Amino acid sequence: MQGWLSGAVAMFVVCAVGCTALDVKTDFDPTIDFSRFKTFAFTGLTDLDQGGILDNSLIRQRLENMIGKELQRKGLTQVGLEQNPDLLVHYWVGVKDKQQVHSTGTTYGGYGFGSGYGWGAGYGGVSTYDYREGTLIVDLVEPTNKTLVWRATMVAELENSMKENAELSEKVLKKAFEDYPPSKAKE
């Protein structure tokens, strides 16, 4: 009974942690004066895992709208590539099937052999948790010298529906652009 309870608690912890884990990191060139950037244009999407994301124009359009919305909130204007934008935006998308494996630990208890009893360790169990992990990377590139000036890397456990994943994407993008434009001194 105690082994089963330990396994159930471990599985709950894995699910609770796994379902809320958002990993958002940004990096930038601290020598760049970001205040001089006023316009941006999208240059495209790269499918990190060749999983078919490039074939879904609806996902591409949603992502570009979300990224564009965050940049517009920061005062930038979207223009066409032919209008010589100050920044080029390229984004990378990937989805992987993942699995977490957790040991529920060892169990202790009595065992019998012949007419006597003794104590010893037994083996607990292993619990697994399958999920899909999404990665979104947004690069801002200075077009004159093709230099990467800012990058956001976002990794999160995907939900079961497109609507939930769209909401999740908005959430991680908002977090990524929270401190944009960055100050000169990198944290």
mmCIF file of C-alpha atoms in Angstrom:
data_model
loop_
_atom_site.group_PDB
_atom_site.id
_atom_site.type_symbol
_atom_site.label_atom_id
_atom_site.label_comp_id
_atom_site.label_asym_id
_atom_site.label_seq_id
_atom_site.Cartn_x
_atom_site.Cartn_y
_atom_site.Cartn_z
ATOM 1 C CA MET A 1 0.000 0.000 0.000
ATOM 2 C CA GLN A 2 2.801 2.422 0.908
ATOM 3 C CA GLY A 3 4.579 1.768 -2.418
ATOM 4 C CA TRP A 4 1.386 2.509 -4.355
ATOM 5 C CA LEU A 5 0.840 5.733 -2.397
ATOM 6 C CA SER A 6 4.445 6.834 -3.021
ATOM 7 C CA GLY A 7 3.985 6.172 -6.728
ATOM 8 C CA ALA A 8 0.747 8.159 -6.845
ATOM 9 C CA VAL A 9 2.354 11.107 -5.035
ATOM 10 C CA ALA A 10 5.385 10.990 -7.347
ATOM 11 C CA MET A 11 3.132 10.959 -10.417
ATOM 12 C CA PHE A 12 1.128 13.923 -9.100
ATOM 13 C CA VAL A 13 4.330 15.903 -8.507
ATOM 14 C CA VAL A 14 5.623 15.059 -11.992
ATOM 15 C CA CYS A 15 2.328 16.139 -13.568
ATOM 16 C CA ALA A 16 2.068 19.311 -11.496
ATOM 17 C CA VAL A 17 5.644 20.350 -12.279
ATOM 18 C CA GLY A 18 5.564 19.196 -15.908
ATOM 19 C CA CYS A 19 2.289 20.925 -16.718
ATOM 20 C CA THR A 20 3.422 24.330 -15.499
ATOM 21 C CA ALA A 21 7.048 24.359 -16.627
ATOM 22 C CA LEU A 22 7.828 27.272 -18.926
ATOM 23 C CA ASP A 23 11.445 27.943 -19.750
ATOM 24 C CA VAL A 24 11.966 31.383 -21.286
ATOM 25 C CA LYS A 25 15.452 32.773 -21.842
ATOM 26 C CA THR A 26 16.624 35.846 -23.706
ATOM 27 C CA ASP A 27 20.072 36.941 -24.793
ATOM 28 C CA PHE A 28 21.283 40.027 -26.620
ATOM 29 C CA ASP A 29 24.314 41.978 -27.753
ATOM 30 C CA PRO A 30 24.923 44.568 -25.001
ATOM 31 C CA THR A 31 26.809 46.858 -27.409
ATOM 32 C CA ILE A 32 23.701 47.458 -29.531
ATOM 33 C CA ASP A 33 21.545 50.573 -29.113
ATOM 34 C CA PHE A 34 18.079 49.038 -29.454
ATOM 35 C CA SER A 35 16.372 52.438 -29.442
ATOM 36 C CA ARG A 36 17.445 52.965 -33.060
ATOM 37 C CA PHE A 37 15.312 50.055 -34.283
ATOM 38 C CA LYS A 38 11.913 51.287 -35.481
ATOM 39 C CA THR A 39 10.777 48.739 -38.106
ATOM 40 C CA PHE A 40 10.835 44.985 -38.575
ATOM 41 C CA ALA A 41 9.986 42.374 -41.195
ATOM 42 C CA PHE A 42 9.660 38.604 -41.051
ATOM 43 C CA THR A 43 12.151 36.519 -42.991
ATOM 44 C CA GLY A 44 10.626 33.147 -42.320
ATOM 45 C CA LEU A 45 10.420 30.062 -40.194
ATOM 46 C CA THR A 46 12.710 27.094 -39.712
ATOM 47 C CA ASP A 47 11.292 23.754 -38.593
ATOM 48 C CA LEU A 48 13.781 22.503 -35.980
ATOM 49 C CA ASP A 49 12.638 18.877 -36.127
ATOM 50 C CA GLN A 50 11.311 18.658 -39.716
ATOM 51 C CA GLY A 51 7.993 17.693 -38.154
ATOM 52 C CA GLY A 52 5.787 19.390 -40.724
ATOM 53 C CA ILE A 53 5.270 22.741 -39.009
ATOM 54 C CA LEU A 54 6.345 24.495 -42.208
ATOM 55 C CA ASP A 55 3.429 22.854 -43.998
ATOM 56 C CA ASN A 56 0.856 24.479 -41.707
ATOM 57 C CA SER A 57 0.303 28.064 -42.842
ATOM 58 C CA LEU A 58 -2.233 28.609 -40.043
ATOM 59 C CA ILE A 59 0.409 28.005 -37.372
ATOM 60 C CA ARG A 60 2.904 30.226 -39.206
ATOM 61 C CA GLN A 61 0.354 33.030 -39.466
ATOM 62 C CA ARG A 62 -0.624 32.749 -35.794
ATOM 63 C CA LEU A 63 3.001 32.852 -34.673
ATOM 64 C CA GLU A 64 3.835 35.826 -36.878
ATOM 65 C CA ASN A 65 0.769 37.675 -35.577
ATOM 66 C CA MET A 66 1.768 36.980 -31.956
ATOM 67 C CA ILE A 67 5.415 37.956 -32.444
ATOM 68 C CA GLY A 68 4.411 41.036 -34.455
ATOM 69 C CA LYS A 69 1.960 42.059 -31.740
ATOM 70 C CA GLU A 70 4.712 41.918 -29.092
ATOM 71 C CA LEU A 71 7.112 43.963 -31.236
ATOM 72 C CA GLN A 72 4.378 46.504 -31.989
ATOM 73 C CA ARG A 73 3.702 46.828 -28.244
ATOM 74 C CA LYS A 74 7.341 47.802 -27.941
ATOM 75 C CA GLY A 75 6.916 50.587 -30.488
ATOM 76 C CA LEU A 76 8.174 48.907 -33.654
ATOM 77 C CA THR A 77 6.288 48.949 -36.962
ATOM 78 C CA GLN A 78 6.000 45.980 -39.288
ATOM 79 C CA VAL A 79 7.044 46.653 -42.887
ATOM 80 C CA GLY A 80 7.754 44.531 -45.944
ATOM 81 C CA LEU A 81 11.226 43.180 -46.682
ATOM 82 C CA GLU A 82 11.442 45.514 -49.705
ATOM 83 C CA GLN A 83 11.143 48.519 -47.349
ATOM 84 C CA ASN A 84 14.559 47.918 -45.744
ATOM 85 C CA PRO A 85 13.484 47.163 -42.157
ATOM 86 C CA ASP A 86 15.729 47.934 -39.192
ATOM 87 C CA LEU A 87 15.326 44.370 -37.890
ATOM 88 C CA LEU A 88 14.741 41.018 -39.526
ATOM 89 C CA VAL A 89 12.684 38.510 -37.548
ATOM 90 C CA HIS A 90 13.322 34.818 -38.034
ATOM 91 C CA TYR A 91 11.752 32.165 -35.848
ATOM 92 C CA TRP A 92 12.385 28.493 -35.255
ATOM 93 C CA VAL A 93 9.762 25.958 -34.157
ATOM 94 C CA GLY A 94 10.155 22.403 -32.939
ATOM 95 C CA VAL A 95 7.997 19.754 -31.291
ATOM 96 C CA LYS A 96 9.363 16.599 -29.684
ATOM 97 C CA ASP A 97 7.730 13.661 -27.971
ATOM 98 C CA LYS A 98 9.297 13.366 -24.525
ATOM 99 C CA GLN A 99 9.036 11.065 -21.549
ATOM 100 C CA GLN A 100 9.932 11.559 -17.912
ATOM 101 C CA VAL A 101 10.812 8.446 -15.955
ATOM 102 C CA HIS A 102 10.813 8.515 -12.174
ATOM 103 C CA SER A 103 11.638 5.858 -9.653
ATOM 104 C CA THR A 104 9.151 5.575 -6.836
ATOM 105 C CA GLY A 105 12.028 4.494 -4.596
ATOM 106 C CA THR A 106 12.735 1.401 -2.599
ATOM 107 C CA THR A 107 10.304 -0.193 -0.200
ATOM 108 C CA TYR A 108 11.086 -1.859 3.083
ATOM 109 C CA GLY A 109 9.134 -4.602 4.716
ATOM 110 C CA GLY A 110 9.044 -8.086 6.109
ATOM 111 C CA TYR A 111 9.620 -11.180 4.139
ATOM 112 C CA GLY A 112 9.353 -14.765 5.105
ATOM 113 C CA PHE A 113 11.652 -17.669 4.415
ATOM 114 C CA GLY A 114 11.012 -21.010 5.930
ATOM 115 C CA SER A 115 9.786 -20.642 9.492
ATOM 116 C CA GLY A 116 11.502 -17.258 10.205
ATOM 117 C CA TYR A 117 10.867 -13.661 9.344
ATOM 118 C CA GLY A 118 13.366 -11.020 8.379
ATOM 119 C CA TRP A 119 13.546 -7.493 7.034
ATOM 120 C CA GLY A 120 14.908 -6.321 3.752
ATOM 121 C CA ALA A 121 14.642 -3.890 0.922
ATOM 122 C CA GLY A 122 12.299 -4.419 -1.959
ATOM 123 C CA TYR A 123 12.081 -2.642 -5.230
ATOM 124 C CA GLY A 124 9.599 0.159 -5.720
ATOM 125 C CA GLY A 125 8.381 0.983 -9.117
ATOM 126 C CA VAL A 126 8.928 3.271 -12.004
ATOM 127 C CA SER A 127 6.421 5.774 -13.270
ATOM 128 C CA THR A 128 6.534 7.375 -16.685
ATOM 129 C CA TYR A 129 4.949 10.514 -18.006
ATOM 130 C CA ASP A 130 4.664 11.076 -21.774
ATOM 131 C CA TYR A 131 4.282 14.595 -23.141
ATOM 132 C CA ARG A 132 5.067 16.815 -26.114
ATOM 133 C CA GLU A 133 7.596 19.599 -25.695
ATOM 134 C CA GLY A 134 7.463 22.664 -27.908
ATOM 135 C CA THR A 135 10.386 24.964 -28.626
ATOM 136 C CA LEU A 136 10.090 28.437 -30.129
ATOM 137 C CA ILE A 137 13.154 30.566 -30.844
ATOM 138 C CA VAL A 138 12.801 34.155 -32.051
ATOM 139 C CA ASP A 139 15.848 35.883 -33.565
ATOM 140 C CA LEU A 140 16.146 39.600 -34.254
ATOM 141 C CA VAL A 141 18.860 40.267 -36.815
ATOM 142 C CA GLU A 142 20.382 43.532 -37.968
ATOM 143 C CA PRO A 143 20.066 43.333 -41.773
ATOM 144 C CA THR A 144 23.047 45.511 -42.756
ATOM 145 C CA ASN A 145 25.618 43.057 -41.413
ATOM 146 C CA LYS A 146 23.365 39.993 -40.765
ATOM 147 C CA THR A 147 24.231 40.103 -37.051
ATOM 148 C CA LEU A 148 22.062 38.452 -34.426
ATOM 149 C CA VAL A 149 21.251 41.170 -31.878
ATOM 150 C CA TRP A 150 18.557 39.511 -29.725
ATOM 151 C CA ARG A 151 17.277 35.967 -29.196
ATOM 152 C CA ALA A 152 14.462 34.486 -27.147
ATOM 153 C CA THR A 153 14.335 30.751 -26.536
ATOM 154 C CA MET A 154 11.079 29.365 -25.172
ATOM 155 C CA VAL A 155 10.458 25.755 -24.194
ATOM 156 C CA ALA A 156 7.180 24.493 -22.750
ATOM 157 C CA GLU A 157 5.083 21.391 -22.411
ATOM 158 C CA LEU A 158 2.380 21.490 -25.048
ATOM 159 C CA GLU A 159 -1.280 21.122 -24.220
ATOM 160 C CA ASN A 160 -3.807 18.851 -25.930
ATOM 161 C CA SER A 161 -5.617 21.451 -28.038
ATOM 162 C CA MET A 162 -4.621 24.083 -30.587
ATOM 163 C CA LYS A 163 -6.501 26.729 -28.601
ATOM 164 C CA GLU A 164 -4.574 25.907 -25.415
ATOM 165 C CA ASN A 165 -1.279 25.891 -27.330
ATOM 166 C CA ALA A 166 -2.073 29.272 -28.898
ATOM 167 C CA GLU A 167 -2.727 30.679 -25.413
ATOM 168 C CA LEU A 168 0.510 29.101 -24.190
ATOM 169 C CA SER A 169 2.414 30.654 -27.119
ATOM 170 C CA GLU A 170 1.023 34.080 -26.306
ATOM 171 C CA LYS A 171 2.026 33.633 -22.675
ATOM 172 C CA VAL A 172 5.642 32.645 -23.417
ATOM 173 C CA LEU A 173 6.052 35.367 -26.055
ATOM 174 C CA LYS A 174 4.759 38.001 -23.667
ATOM 175 C CA LYS A 175 7.258 36.799 -21.072
ATOM 176 C CA ALA A 176 10.089 36.751 -23.624
ATOM 177 C CA PHE A 177 9.455 40.340 -24.737
ATOM 178 C CA GLU A 178 8.850 41.583 -21.187
ATOM 179 C CA ASP A 179 12.281 43.255 -20.958
ATOM 180 C CA TYR A 180 12.603 44.267 -24.593
ATOM 181 C CA PRO A 181 14.320 46.497 -25.516
ATOM 182 C CA PRO A 182 17.068 45.345 -23.180
ATOM 183 C CA SER A 183 19.170 47.773 -21.209
ATOM 184 C CA LYS A 184 22.817 48.082 -22.211
ATOM 185 C CA ALA A 185 24.094 46.272 -19.127
ATOM 186 C CA LYS A 186 23.250 42.577 -19.416
ATOM 187 C CA GLU A 187 21.782 41.057 -16.286
#
